[in-house]
Amino acid sequence: MSIPITPFLWMITILPILILLILMVRFQWGAIEAAPAALAVTALNGVVFYRADLELIAVESAKGIWSALTILVIVWTAVLLYQVGNETNAFSVIRDGMKRYLPNELLLVLSLGWVFTSFLQGITGFGVPVAVGAPLLIGIGVNPLWAVVIPLLGQSWGNTYGTLGAAWDALAMSAGMEAGSPEYFRTALYAALFLWVWNLVLGLVICWFYGRARAVCKGLPAVLVLSVVQGGGELFMSQINTTTACFLPACISLIAVLLLGRLPLYREDWRMEDSPVMSGQRPRQEDAVKSGMSFVQAILPYVLLTAITLVVLMVGPVKQLLGSFSIGFAFPETATGYGFVNPAVDSFSPISPFTHASMFLLLSALAGLFYYKKHGWITPGGGKRALARSVSMTIPSGIAVIGLVAMSRVMSGTGQTAVLANGIAQVMGKSYVFLSPFVGMFGSFMTGSNMSSNILFGEFQQMTSQVLGVNTACVLGAQTAGGSIGSAISPSNIVLGTTTANILGREGEVLRKTSCIVIPIALAMGVLVYLFV
């Protein structure tokens, strides 16, 4: 590659990202409008400044559309699962059941927005925790905007070792780390250490959102216990089995939060009437649905989601059998005038439909629909209504997700992503390590996936750290930890939440609130990396 990395080219390259942020944050544009505008500028940059032809732009855009479709099927199936519960008023039953187990409203918000979404991240990922968590929080009276912000943040600590270690495996593959080697476990240790700090901050931040200093004092004991279970457990498991490093601690934290609800400090009914997080019109206990539906029956689709996911992903022969079939498309080799080459692929980003998160969601939704219909909790035509609403809610978000992922692919395929990262490294020298979490965060922000960020930048971070003569394990750990943090500000993930919360178009507000937390923590993480190396 002979792309000249000049200050002018670097500024031109970052322009689409700035446009995206300015339109969403400053002018309150939704991702539906902002993403196509940023994509157009990205494509123009590729043609004018990176000597890419229209074929390359078309091929990379097609790759982006295909990648976006794999995200959108998750969106649709998650929305369908939500609509099935909404049609039966199951969320009212879940709400009242959770209140019986957790009468402390702060602990209830923590359990759904932090603990349960972390559990979902451990087994499914791909935005499912946000898409499912937002409507659950709304069901207990959380303001829809905060119902998106809280799970976006709450699930992010588990993003590296979540989905049974998918993003971590991508980092190991990209950086050429042999599983079980000393370097492998050293990197895993650094990543888990950074993520434990982030996990603790998340719990305190959610308490602060709920009721400022008073809520932090009230929630501090629970946050400390849950953080030791989640973050400490992940640190411990990262040195034993990275596949279950997030899943097992997240499972234990579900039990831990219920036990905390039995302690004298949290077993009494407690709430803050002026909490900015709550809508002000909280559901009351007497509002419970008088349908005879039990709490276990109300959460049945989620129990099925967990069971199906565990069987498919944890039982080796089942995973191998169902994963043997995949769908992908062939794309030709393309190259820019600067010699930046995208190799030909026989099957780009293949998806195994029977082991994909969308299949687990679809089966859970259909099983729930059949079960509720059998018991008379879905009125005639209810199934069709749920299906129609899920489609109508998904279509607008599809425009945003396709635009964002296509933008990411065009940036990567024309060499723009490489110029941004290499430009930073050349200017900063060894001080670059301070920005290593930001590189991971940038990749996750653009693609909506820590796994994709690790694939894009894992090798680059490794090579840069070796050239600079610094601690490679620490830099790679910061890469994937930064990618985890970045999942909380990724526009494509935000769209998932605003879709299921029915506030599509308010992505800029969500981004503002999450950025205020994410950016300072990334800075603090950069300081830690600089001190360690």
Short mmCIF file of C-alpha atoms in Angstrom, two decimals:
data_model
loop_
_atom_site.label_atom_id
_atom_site.label_comp_id
_atom_site.label_asym_id
_atom_site.label_seq_id
_atom_site.Cartn_x
_atom_site.Cartn_y
_atom_site.Cartn_z
CA MET A 1 0.00 0.00 0.00
CA SER A 2 1.40 3.42 -0.96
CA ILE A 3 -1.34 5.74 0.28
CA PRO A 4 0.29 9.01 1.37
CA ILE A 5 -0.63 9.59 5.02
CA THR A 6 -0.71 13.40 5.08
CA PRO A 7 -2.50 15.74 7.51
CA PHE A 8 -4.83 16.85 4.71
CA LEU A 9 -5.79 13.29 3.75
CA TRP A 10 -6.26 12.36 7.42
CA MET A 11 -8.63 15.30 7.98
CA ILE A 12 -10.55 14.49 4.80
CA THR A 13 -10.86 10.89 5.96
CA ILE A 14 -12.26 11.71 9.37
CA LEU A 15 -14.81 14.09 7.82
CA PRO A 16 -17.60 11.47 7.31
CA ILE A 17 -17.37 10.46 10.97
CA LEU A 18 -17.53 14.08 12.08
CA ILE A 19 -20.52 14.67 9.80
CA LEU A 20 -22.26 11.64 11.29
CA LEU A 21 -21.65 12.83 14.84
CA ILE A 22 -22.56 16.46 14.17
CA LEU A 23 -25.79 15.57 12.40
CA MET A 24 -26.86 13.18 15.15
CA VAL A 25 -25.68 15.08 18.22
CA ARG A 26 -25.81 18.74 17.24
CA PHE A 27 -28.71 18.79 14.79
CA GLN A 28 -30.66 15.90 16.36
CA TRP A 29 -30.91 13.95 13.11
CA GLY A 30 -31.85 10.31 13.47
CA ALA A 31 -29.51 7.63 12.17
CA ILE A 32 -31.97 7.06 9.30
CA GLU A 33 -31.11 10.49 7.87
CA ALA A 34 -27.50 10.87 9.08
CA ALA A 35 -26.13 7.49 7.95
CA PRO A 36 -26.88 7.89 4.20
CA ALA A 37 -25.36 11.40 4.26
CA ALA A 38 -22.16 10.14 5.90
CA LEU A 39 -22.05 7.19 3.48
CA ALA A 40 -22.25 9.53 0.49
CA VAL A 41 -19.29 11.59 1.76
CA THR A 42 -17.32 8.39 2.45
CA ALA A 43 -17.90 7.13 -1.10
CA LEU A 44 -16.94 10.52 -2.55
CA ASN A 45 -13.72 10.50 -0.52
CA GLY A 46 -12.94 7.02 -1.84
CA VAL A 47 -13.31 8.05 -5.47
CA VAL A 48 -11.69 11.51 -5.31
CA PHE A 49 -8.91 11.09 -2.75
CA TYR A 50 -8.24 7.34 -2.59
CA ARG A 51 -8.39 6.58 -6.34
CA ALA A 52 -11.10 3.97 -5.96
CA ASP A 53 -13.27 3.18 -8.95
CA LEU A 54 -17.03 2.78 -8.86
CA GLU A 55 -16.73 -1.03 -8.99
CA LEU A 56 -14.81 -1.04 -5.73
CA ILE A 57 -17.38 1.26 -4.10
CA ALA A 58 -20.20 -0.98 -5.35
CA VAL A 59 -18.52 -4.18 -4.17
CA GLU A 60 -17.77 -2.81 -0.70
CA SER A 61 -21.28 -1.39 -0.44
CA ALA A 62 -22.68 -4.80 -1.36
CA LYS A 63 -20.56 -6.37 1.38
CA GLY A 64 -21.97 -3.81 3.78
CA ILE A 65 -25.55 -4.57 2.77
CA TRP A 66 -24.98 -8.28 3.31
CA SER A 67 -23.39 -7.68 6.72
CA ALA A 68 -26.25 -5.34 7.63
CA LEU A 69 -28.84 -7.96 6.72
CA THR A 70 -27.32 -10.37 9.24
CA ILE A 71 -27.84 -7.65 11.86
CA LEU A 72 -31.34 -6.78 10.70
CA VAL A 73 -32.64 -10.33 11.04
CA ILE A 74 -31.62 -10.09 14.69
CA VAL A 75 -33.46 -6.79 14.99
CA TRP A 76 -36.61 -8.23 13.45
CA THR A 77 -36.63 -11.42 15.51
CA ALA A 78 -35.88 -9.49 18.73
CA VAL A 79 -38.75 -7.11 17.96
CA LEU A 80 -41.01 -10.08 17.18
CA LEU A 81 -40.13 -11.63 20.55
CA TYR A 82 -41.00 -8.33 22.21
CA GLN A 83 -44.27 -8.00 20.30
CA VAL A 84 -45.36 -11.50 21.34
CA GLY A 85 -44.89 -10.50 24.97
CA ASN A 86 -46.55 -7.16 24.36
CA GLU A 87 -49.61 -8.80 22.75
CA THR A 88 -50.14 -10.96 25.84
CA ASN A 89 -49.32 -8.25 28.41
CA ALA A 90 -46.57 -10.59 29.63
CA PHE A 91 -44.37 -7.62 30.50
CA SER A 92 -46.87 -6.54 33.15
CA VAL A 93 -46.58 -9.99 34.72
CA ILE A 94 -42.77 -9.88 34.50
CA ARG A 95 -42.77 -6.42 36.03
CA ASP A 96 -44.93 -7.44 38.97
CA GLY A 97 -43.03 -10.69 39.45
CA MET A 98 -39.69 -8.89 39.53
CA LYS A 99 -41.11 -6.39 41.99
CA ARG A 100 -42.06 -9.22 44.33
CA TYR A 101 -38.51 -10.57 44.23
CA LEU A 102 -36.86 -7.14 44.13
CA PRO A 103 -39.03 -4.52 45.87
CA ASN A 104 -36.13 -2.04 45.86
CA GLU A 105 -36.62 -0.09 42.62
CA LEU A 106 -32.94 0.76 42.20
CA LEU A 107 -31.98 -2.91 42.50
CA LEU A 108 -34.75 -3.72 40.03
CA VAL A 109 -33.31 -1.30 37.46
CA LEU A 110 -29.82 -2.71 38.03
CA SER A 111 -31.08 -6.27 37.63
CA LEU A 112 -32.79 -5.67 34.28
CA GLY A 113 -30.48 -3.01 32.83
CA TRP A 114 -27.14 -4.41 33.94
CA VAL A 115 -27.38 -8.00 35.21
CA PHE A 116 -29.95 -9.50 32.82
CA THR A 117 -28.57 -7.71 29.75
CA SER A 118 -25.09 -8.97 30.68
CA PHE A 119 -26.51 -12.48 30.81
CA LEU A 120 -27.98 -12.05 27.32
CA GLN A 121 -24.66 -10.64 26.12
CA GLY A 122 -22.89 -13.70 27.47
CA ILE A 123 -24.89 -16.09 25.28
CA THR A 124 -26.21 -14.14 22.30
CA GLY A 125 -24.70 -10.69 21.81
CA PHE A 126 -25.16 -9.02 18.41
CA GLY A 127 -27.31 -6.26 19.94
CA VAL A 128 -29.88 -8.67 21.42
CA PRO A 129 -29.33 -7.41 25.02
CA VAL A 130 -30.20 -3.87 23.98
CA ALA A 131 -33.12 -4.87 21.77
CA VAL A 132 -34.63 -7.08 24.50
CA GLY A 133 -33.58 -5.04 27.54
CA ALA A 134 -35.14 -1.73 26.46
CA PRO A 135 -38.78 -2.91 26.43
CA LEU A 136 -38.28 -4.80 29.70
CA LEU A 137 -37.11 -1.60 31.40
CA ILE A 138 -40.01 0.35 29.92
CA GLY A 139 -42.28 -2.31 31.43
CA ILE A 140 -41.16 -1.38 34.96
CA GLY A 141 -41.66 2.32 34.34
CA VAL A 142 -38.30 3.49 32.99
CA ASN A 143 -38.41 6.44 30.60
CA PRO A 144 -37.95 5.09 27.02
CA LEU A 145 -34.81 7.17 26.41
CA TRP A 146 -33.15 5.85 29.57
CA ALA A 147 -34.45 2.37 28.76
CA VAL A 148 -32.11 2.46 25.75
CA VAL A 149 -29.15 4.17 27.45
CA ILE A 150 -28.98 1.82 30.44
CA PRO A 151 -28.76 -1.54 28.59
CA LEU A 152 -26.40 -0.03 26.01
CA LEU A 153 -24.00 0.67 28.84
CA GLY A 154 -24.95 -2.29 31.02
CA GLN A 155 -24.12 -5.01 28.52
CA SER A 156 -20.93 -3.50 27.15
CA TRP A 157 -18.52 -4.88 29.76
CA GLY A 158 -19.27 -8.40 28.51
CA ASN A 159 -18.75 -7.58 24.86
CA THR A 160 -15.27 -9.12 24.54
CA TYR A 161 -15.98 -12.50 26.12
CA GLY A 162 -19.70 -12.44 25.36
CA THR A 163 -21.34 -14.58 22.66
CA LEU A 164 -19.20 -17.35 24.15
CA GLY A 165 -15.96 -15.50 23.40
CA ALA A 166 -16.60 -14.63 19.74
CA ALA A 167 -14.88 -11.22 19.83
CA TRP A 168 -11.96 -12.58 21.83
CA ASP A 169 -11.46 -15.42 19.37
CA ALA A 170 -11.47 -12.84 16.55
CA LEU A 171 -8.69 -10.89 18.31
CA ALA A 172 -6.62 -14.03 18.84
CA MET A 173 -7.04 -14.96 15.18
CA SER A 174 -6.22 -11.47 13.89
CA ALA A 175 -3.14 -11.11 16.09
CA GLY A 176 -1.97 -14.66 15.46
CA MET A 177 -2.06 -15.71 19.13
CA GLU A 178 -2.04 -19.47 19.69
CA ALA A 179 -4.82 -20.57 22.05
CA GLY A 180 -3.37 -21.53 25.42
CA SER A 181 -0.01 -19.83 24.87
CA PRO A 182 1.47 -17.55 27.57
CA GLU A 183 0.90 -14.49 25.35
CA TYR A 184 -2.72 -15.58 24.85
CA PHE A 185 -3.44 -15.65 28.57
CA ARG A 186 -1.44 -12.48 29.30
CA THR A 187 -3.52 -10.59 26.77
CA ALA A 188 -6.71 -12.12 28.18
CA LEU A 189 -5.67 -10.98 31.65
CA TYR A 190 -5.12 -7.36 30.59
CA ALA A 191 -8.42 -7.31 28.69
CA ALA A 192 -10.35 -8.70 31.66
CA LEU A 193 -8.65 -6.29 34.06
CA PHE A 194 -9.63 -3.26 31.97
CA LEU A 195 -13.16 -4.61 31.62
CA TRP A 196 -13.52 -5.15 35.38
CA VAL A 197 -12.81 -1.45 35.92
CA TRP A 198 -15.44 -0.64 33.28
CA ASN A 199 -17.90 -3.06 34.88
CA LEU A 200 -17.59 -1.37 38.28
CA VAL A 201 -18.01 2.06 36.74
CA LEU A 202 -21.16 0.90 34.93
CA GLY A 203 -22.89 -0.18 38.11
CA LEU A 204 -22.10 3.13 39.81
CA VAL A 205 -23.13 5.12 36.74
CA ILE A 206 -26.55 3.44 36.57
CA CYS A 207 -27.06 4.26 40.26
CA TRP A 208 -26.05 7.86 39.54
CA PHE A 209 -28.50 8.05 36.66
CA TYR A 210 -31.27 6.78 38.91
CA GLY A 211 -30.81 9.17 41.81
CA ARG A 212 -27.41 10.86 41.94
CA ALA A 213 -25.36 10.59 45.19
CA ARG A 214 -28.20 9.21 47.31
CA ALA A 215 -28.76 6.32 44.92
CA VAL A 216 -25.01 5.64 44.68
CA CYS A 217 -24.84 5.31 48.47
CA LYS A 218 -27.87 3.04 48.49
CA GLY A 219 -26.66 0.86 45.63
CA LEU A 220 -22.93 0.76 46.46
CA PRO A 221 -22.98 -2.55 48.43
CA ALA A 222 -24.94 -4.31 45.67
CA VAL A 223 -22.73 -2.85 42.94
CA LEU A 224 -19.55 -3.98 44.69
CA VAL A 225 -20.86 -7.53 45.13
CA LEU A 226 -22.15 -7.78 41.56
CA SER A 227 -18.94 -6.30 40.14
CA VAL A 228 -16.83 -8.84 42.02
CA VAL A 229 -19.03 -11.61 40.63
CA GLN A 230 -19.11 -10.27 37.07
CA GLY A 231 -15.80 -8.47 36.54
CA GLY A 232 -13.79 -10.52 39.02
CA GLY A 233 -15.36 -13.72 37.76
CA GLU A 234 -14.50 -12.81 34.17
CA LEU A 235 -10.91 -12.06 35.18
CA PHE A 236 -10.64 -15.45 36.88
CA MET A 237 -12.28 -17.36 34.03
CA SER A 238 -10.15 -15.61 31.41
CA GLN A 239 -7.19 -17.59 32.74
CA ILE A 240 -9.08 -20.88 32.58
CA ASN A 241 -11.60 -20.87 29.73
CA THR A 242 -12.14 -17.77 27.61
CA THR A 243 -15.25 -19.26 25.96
CA THR A 244 -17.27 -19.06 29.20
CA ALA A 245 -15.41 -16.13 30.76
CA CYS A 246 -18.47 -13.85 30.52
CA PHE A 247 -21.30 -16.37 30.45
CA LEU A 248 -20.61 -18.15 33.76
CA PRO A 249 -20.10 -14.96 35.86
CA ALA A 250 -23.22 -13.46 34.24
CA CYS A 251 -25.24 -16.55 35.23
CA ILE A 252 -23.98 -16.36 38.80
CA SER A 253 -24.79 -12.65 38.95
CA LEU A 254 -28.45 -13.46 38.17
CA ILE A 255 -28.54 -15.58 41.33
CA ALA A 256 -26.54 -12.99 43.27
CA VAL A 257 -28.96 -10.14 42.52
CA LEU A 258 -31.92 -12.22 43.73
CA LEU A 259 -30.06 -13.04 46.94
CA LEU A 260 -29.22 -9.36 47.41
CA GLY A 261 -32.94 -8.64 47.19
CA ARG A 262 -33.43 -10.76 50.32
CA LEU A 263 -30.97 -8.74 52.43
CA PRO A 264 -32.36 -6.23 54.97
CA LEU A 265 -30.86 -3.35 53.00
CA TYR A 266 -32.82 -4.20 49.84
CA ARG A 267 -35.84 -6.31 50.79
CA GLU A 268 -38.07 -3.35 51.66
CA ASP A 269 -40.00 -1.33 49.08
CA TRP A 270 -37.77 1.66 48.22
CA ARG A 271 -37.83 4.17 45.41
CA MET A 272 -36.97 7.79 44.61
CA GLU A 273 -40.08 9.59 43.42
CA ASP A 274 -38.05 12.27 41.63
CA SER A 275 -35.73 9.85 39.79
CA PRO A 276 -34.89 11.25 36.33
CA VAL A 277 -34.70 7.69 34.97
CA MET A 278 -38.29 6.77 35.79
CA SER A 279 -41.20 8.03 33.75
CA GLY A 280 -43.06 9.47 36.74
CA GLN A 281 -46.04 7.17 36.14
CA ARG A 282 -44.75 3.88 37.44
CA PRO A 283 -46.92 0.80 37.07
CA ARG A 284 -48.63 -0.15 40.32
CA GLN A 285 -48.88 -3.60 41.85
CA GLU A 286 -52.67 -3.59 41.50
CA ASP A 287 -52.26 -3.07 37.75
CA ALA A 288 -51.19 -6.70 37.33
CA VAL A 289 -52.87 -8.62 34.57
CA LYS A 290 -55.69 -10.82 35.90
CA SER A 291 -55.21 -13.51 33.27
CA GLY A 292 -53.87 -16.30 35.41
CA MET A 293 -50.44 -16.04 33.75
CA SER A 294 -47.63 -16.84 36.19
CA PHE A 295 -44.21 -15.19 36.30
CA VAL A 296 -42.57 -18.35 34.94
CA GLN A 297 -45.05 -18.48 32.05
CA ALA A 298 -44.41 -14.80 31.29
CA ILE A 299 -40.65 -15.32 31.01
CA LEU A 300 -41.00 -18.64 29.17
CA PRO A 301 -39.75 -17.26 25.80
CA TYR A 302 -36.60 -15.97 27.52
CA VAL A 303 -36.07 -19.28 29.29
CA LEU A 304 -36.38 -21.00 25.92
CA LEU A 305 -33.99 -18.46 24.38
CA THR A 306 -31.40 -19.32 27.03
CA ALA A 307 -31.90 -23.09 26.75
CA ILE A 308 -31.79 -23.17 22.95
CA THR A 309 -28.69 -20.98 22.85
CA LEU A 310 -26.85 -23.08 25.42
CA VAL A 311 -27.67 -26.38 23.73
CA VAL A 312 -26.68 -25.16 20.26
CA LEU A 313 -23.52 -23.27 21.22
CA MET A 314 -22.24 -25.34 24.15
CA VAL A 315 -22.89 -28.91 22.96
CA GLY A 316 -20.10 -29.60 20.50
CA PRO A 317 -21.77 -32.18 18.21
CA VAL A 318 -24.96 -30.10 17.97
CA LYS A 319 -23.02 -26.94 17.14
CA GLN A 320 -20.91 -28.76 14.57
CA LEU A 321 -23.94 -30.35 12.89
CA LEU A 322 -26.07 -27.19 12.75
CA GLY A 323 -23.11 -24.99 11.88
CA SER A 324 -22.08 -27.13 8.91
CA PHE A 325 -24.46 -25.21 6.66
CA SER A 326 -23.64 -21.59 5.90
CA ILE A 327 -24.62 -18.89 3.42
CA GLY A 328 -22.20 -16.40 1.93
CA PHE A 329 -21.54 -14.59 -1.34
CA ALA A 330 -18.45 -14.47 -3.54
CA PHE A 331 -16.86 -11.09 -4.26
CA PRO A 332 -14.06 -10.28 -6.74
CA GLU A 333 -10.72 -8.72 -5.92
CA THR A 334 -10.70 -4.92 -6.00
CA ALA A 335 -7.87 -2.41 -5.68
CA THR A 336 -7.44 1.35 -5.50
CA GLY A 337 -5.04 3.39 -7.59
CA TYR A 338 -2.73 3.45 -4.56
CA GLY A 339 -2.46 -0.34 -4.57
CA PHE A 340 -4.72 -0.96 -1.59
CA VAL A 341 -6.05 -4.45 -2.37
CA ASN A 342 -9.19 -6.21 -1.16
CA PRO A 343 -8.63 -9.90 -1.94
CA ALA A 344 -11.30 -11.95 -3.68
CA VAL A 345 -13.44 -14.07 -1.36
CA ASP A 346 -15.46 -17.18 -2.18
CA SER A 347 -17.83 -16.69 0.74
CA PHE A 348 -17.81 -13.26 2.40
CA SER A 349 -18.90 -13.13 6.05
CA PRO A 350 -20.79 -16.43 5.85
CA ILE A 351 -23.74 -16.84 8.17
CA SER A 352 -24.74 -20.18 9.65
CA PRO A 353 -28.50 -19.66 9.98
CA PHE A 354 -29.08 -22.53 12.41
CA THR A 355 -26.48 -21.26 14.89
CA HIS A 356 -27.22 -17.56 14.38
CA ALA A 357 -28.72 -15.50 17.22
CA SER A 358 -31.72 -14.66 15.04
CA MET A 359 -32.69 -18.35 14.84
CA PHE A 360 -32.69 -18.61 18.64
CA LEU A 361 -34.86 -15.50 18.88
CA LEU A 362 -37.24 -16.68 16.16
CA LEU A 363 -37.76 -20.11 17.71
CA SER A 364 -38.32 -18.54 21.14
CA ALA A 365 -40.84 -16.06 19.71
CA LEU A 366 -42.76 -18.72 17.77
CA ALA A 367 -42.80 -21.12 20.72
CA GLY A 368 -44.06 -18.32 22.96
CA LEU A 369 -46.71 -17.38 20.41
CA PHE A 370 -47.94 -20.98 20.18
CA TYR A 371 -47.93 -21.46 23.96
CA TYR A 372 -49.75 -18.20 24.72
CA LYS A 373 -52.29 -18.86 21.98
CA LYS A 374 -53.00 -22.32 23.38
CA HIS A 375 -53.74 -20.80 26.79
CA GLY A 376 -55.99 -18.10 25.35
CA TRP A 377 -53.70 -15.18 26.21
CA ILE A 378 -53.50 -14.07 22.58
CA THR A 379 -56.78 -12.96 21.07
CA PRO A 380 -57.77 -13.88 17.48
CA GLY A 381 -55.55 -12.01 15.04
CA GLY A 382 -52.96 -11.31 17.73
CA GLY A 383 -50.24 -13.29 15.99
CA LYS A 384 -50.73 -11.35 12.76
CA ARG A 385 -50.70 -8.06 14.67
CA ALA A 386 -47.43 -8.98 16.38
CA LEU A 387 -45.87 -9.94 13.06
CA ALA A 388 -47.08 -6.77 11.31
CA ARG A 389 -45.83 -4.49 14.10
CA SER A 390 -42.44 -6.22 14.17
CA VAL A 391 -42.02 -5.66 10.43
CA SER A 392 -43.15 -2.03 10.55
CA MET A 393 -40.75 -1.28 13.43
CA THR A 394 -37.81 -2.97 11.70
CA ILE A 395 -38.02 -1.37 8.24
CA PRO A 396 -36.99 2.18 9.31
CA SER A 397 -34.05 0.92 11.36
CA GLY A 398 -32.95 -1.14 8.34
CA ILE A 399 -32.16 2.04 6.42
CA ALA A 400 -29.93 3.27 9.23
CA VAL A 401 -28.11 -0.02 9.79
CA ILE A 402 -27.45 -0.56 6.07
CA GLY A 403 -26.08 2.98 5.72
CA LEU A 404 -23.79 2.63 8.75
CA VAL A 405 -22.37 -0.78 7.89
CA ALA A 406 -21.92 0.12 4.21
CA MET A 407 -20.08 3.26 5.31
CA SER A 408 -17.77 1.12 7.44
CA ARG A 409 -17.08 -1.26 4.56
CA VAL A 410 -16.32 1.54 2.07
CA MET A 411 -13.95 3.18 4.58
CA SER A 412 -12.16 -0.11 5.15
CA GLY A 413 -12.10 -1.19 1.48
CA THR A 414 -10.69 2.10 0.17
CA GLY A 415 -7.96 2.30 2.82
CA GLN A 416 -9.51 5.16 4.77
CA THR A 417 -9.65 3.19 8.03
CA ALA A 418 -5.97 2.23 7.71
CA VAL A 419 -5.00 5.87 7.07
CA LEU A 420 -6.80 7.02 10.21
CA ALA A 421 -5.10 4.45 12.42
CA ASN A 422 -1.63 4.72 10.87
CA GLY A 423 -1.74 8.51 10.89
CA ILE A 424 -2.33 8.51 14.62
CA ALA A 425 0.54 6.06 15.23
CA GLN A 426 3.02 8.03 13.09
CA VAL A 427 2.30 11.33 14.79
CA MET A 428 2.24 10.10 18.38
CA GLY A 429 5.05 7.54 18.47
CA LYS A 430 5.11 5.62 21.77
CA SER A 431 2.47 7.94 23.14
CA TYR A 432 0.21 6.11 20.72
CA VAL A 433 -0.47 3.48 23.38
CA PHE A 434 -2.58 6.10 25.14
CA LEU A 435 -4.95 5.97 22.16
CA SER A 436 -4.95 2.18 21.74
CA PRO A 437 -8.36 1.84 23.47
CA PHE A 438 -9.72 4.53 21.15
CA VAL A 439 -8.70 2.52 18.07
CA GLY A 440 -10.75 -0.41 19.36
CA MET A 441 -13.59 1.93 20.27
CA PHE A 442 -13.48 3.53 16.83
CA GLY A 443 -13.73 0.14 15.14
CA SER A 444 -16.67 -0.88 17.29
CA PHE A 445 -18.34 2.49 16.78
CA MET A 446 -18.13 2.15 13.02
CA THR A 447 -19.09 -1.52 12.68
CA GLY A 448 -21.32 -2.03 15.72
CA SER A 449 -19.24 -5.10 16.56
CA ASN A 450 -16.26 -5.62 18.84
CA MET A 451 -15.55 -8.76 16.84
CA SER A 452 -15.28 -6.72 13.63
CA SER A 453 -13.14 -4.14 15.38
CA ASN A 454 -10.73 -6.85 16.53
CA ILE A 455 -10.58 -8.28 13.02
CA LEU A 456 -9.90 -4.84 11.54
CA PHE A 457 -7.34 -3.60 14.04
CA GLY A 458 -6.00 -6.62 15.95
CA GLU A 459 -3.02 -7.19 13.66
CA PHE A 460 -2.44 -3.46 13.28
CA GLN A 461 -2.32 -2.96 17.07
CA GLN A 462 0.04 -5.90 17.44
CA MET A 463 2.42 -4.71 14.73
CA THR A 464 2.38 -1.11 15.99
CA SER A 465 3.19 -2.17 19.55
CA GLN A 466 6.04 -4.38 18.34
CA VAL A 467 7.50 -1.58 16.21
CA LEU A 468 7.29 0.80 19.17
CA GLY A 469 8.78 -1.82 21.51
CA VAL A 470 5.96 -1.74 24.05
CA ASN A 471 3.90 -4.37 25.88
CA THR A 472 1.93 -6.07 23.11
CA ALA A 473 -0.37 -7.99 25.47
CA CYS A 474 -1.42 -4.78 27.18
CA VAL A 475 -2.09 -2.95 23.90
CA LEU A 476 -4.13 -5.85 22.51
CA GLY A 477 -6.08 -6.04 25.77
CA ALA A 478 -6.83 -2.34 25.45
CA GLN A 479 -7.91 -2.86 21.83
CA THR A 480 -10.66 -5.30 22.70
CA ALA A 481 -11.62 -3.53 25.92
CA GLY A 482 -11.97 -0.32 23.91
CA GLY A 483 -14.10 -2.25 21.43
CA SER A 484 -16.36 -3.34 24.28
CA ILE A 485 -16.76 0.23 25.47
CA GLY A 486 -17.40 1.38 21.90
CA SER A 487 -20.41 -0.91 21.59
CA ALA A 488 -22.27 1.50 23.88
CA ILE A 489 -21.92 4.37 21.39
CA SER A 490 -22.24 2.44 18.12
CA PRO A 491 -25.09 4.01 16.11
CA SER A 492 -26.18 0.61 14.78
CA ASN A 493 -26.55 -0.72 18.34
CA ILE A 494 -28.36 2.45 19.38
CA VAL A 495 -30.83 1.94 16.53
CA LEU A 496 -31.65 -1.52 17.92
CA GLY A 497 -32.66 0.00 21.22
CA THR A 498 -34.58 2.96 19.84
CA THR A 499 -36.49 0.58 17.56
CA THR A 500 -37.72 -1.74 20.31
CA ALA A 501 -38.30 1.23 22.64
CA ASN A 502 -40.37 2.85 19.87
CA ILE A 503 -38.37 6.10 19.92
CA LEU A 504 -36.67 5.77 16.53
CA GLY A 505 -35.22 9.15 15.55
CA ARG A 506 -33.85 10.02 19.00
CA GLU A 507 -30.50 8.30 18.44
CA GLY A 508 -28.63 11.60 18.85
CA GLU A 509 -29.97 12.04 22.39
CA VAL A 510 -28.95 8.51 23.29
CA LEU A 511 -25.48 9.01 21.79
CA ARG A 512 -24.98 12.20 23.80
CA LYS A 513 -25.78 10.48 27.08
CA THR A 514 -23.65 7.39 26.46
CA SER A 515 -20.71 9.41 25.08
CA CYS A 516 -20.53 11.44 28.28
CA ILE A 517 -19.65 8.22 30.10
CA VAL A 518 -17.75 6.29 27.45
CA ILE A 519 -15.21 8.93 26.38
CA PRO A 520 -13.91 9.79 29.90
CA ILE A 521 -13.54 6.08 30.70
CA ALA A 522 -11.67 5.48 27.44
CA LEU A 523 -9.34 8.34 28.40
CA ALA A 524 -8.78 6.82 31.84
CA MET A 525 -8.12 3.44 30.24
CA GLY A 526 -5.59 5.07 27.92
CA VAL A 527 -3.77 6.47 30.94
CA LEU A 528 -3.67 2.99 32.50
CA VAL A 529 -2.24 1.49 29.30
CA TYR A 530 0.40 4.22 29.12
CA LEU A 531 1.43 3.54 32.72
CA PHE A 532 1.50 -0.24 32.23
CA VAL A 533 3.65 -0.19 29.09
#
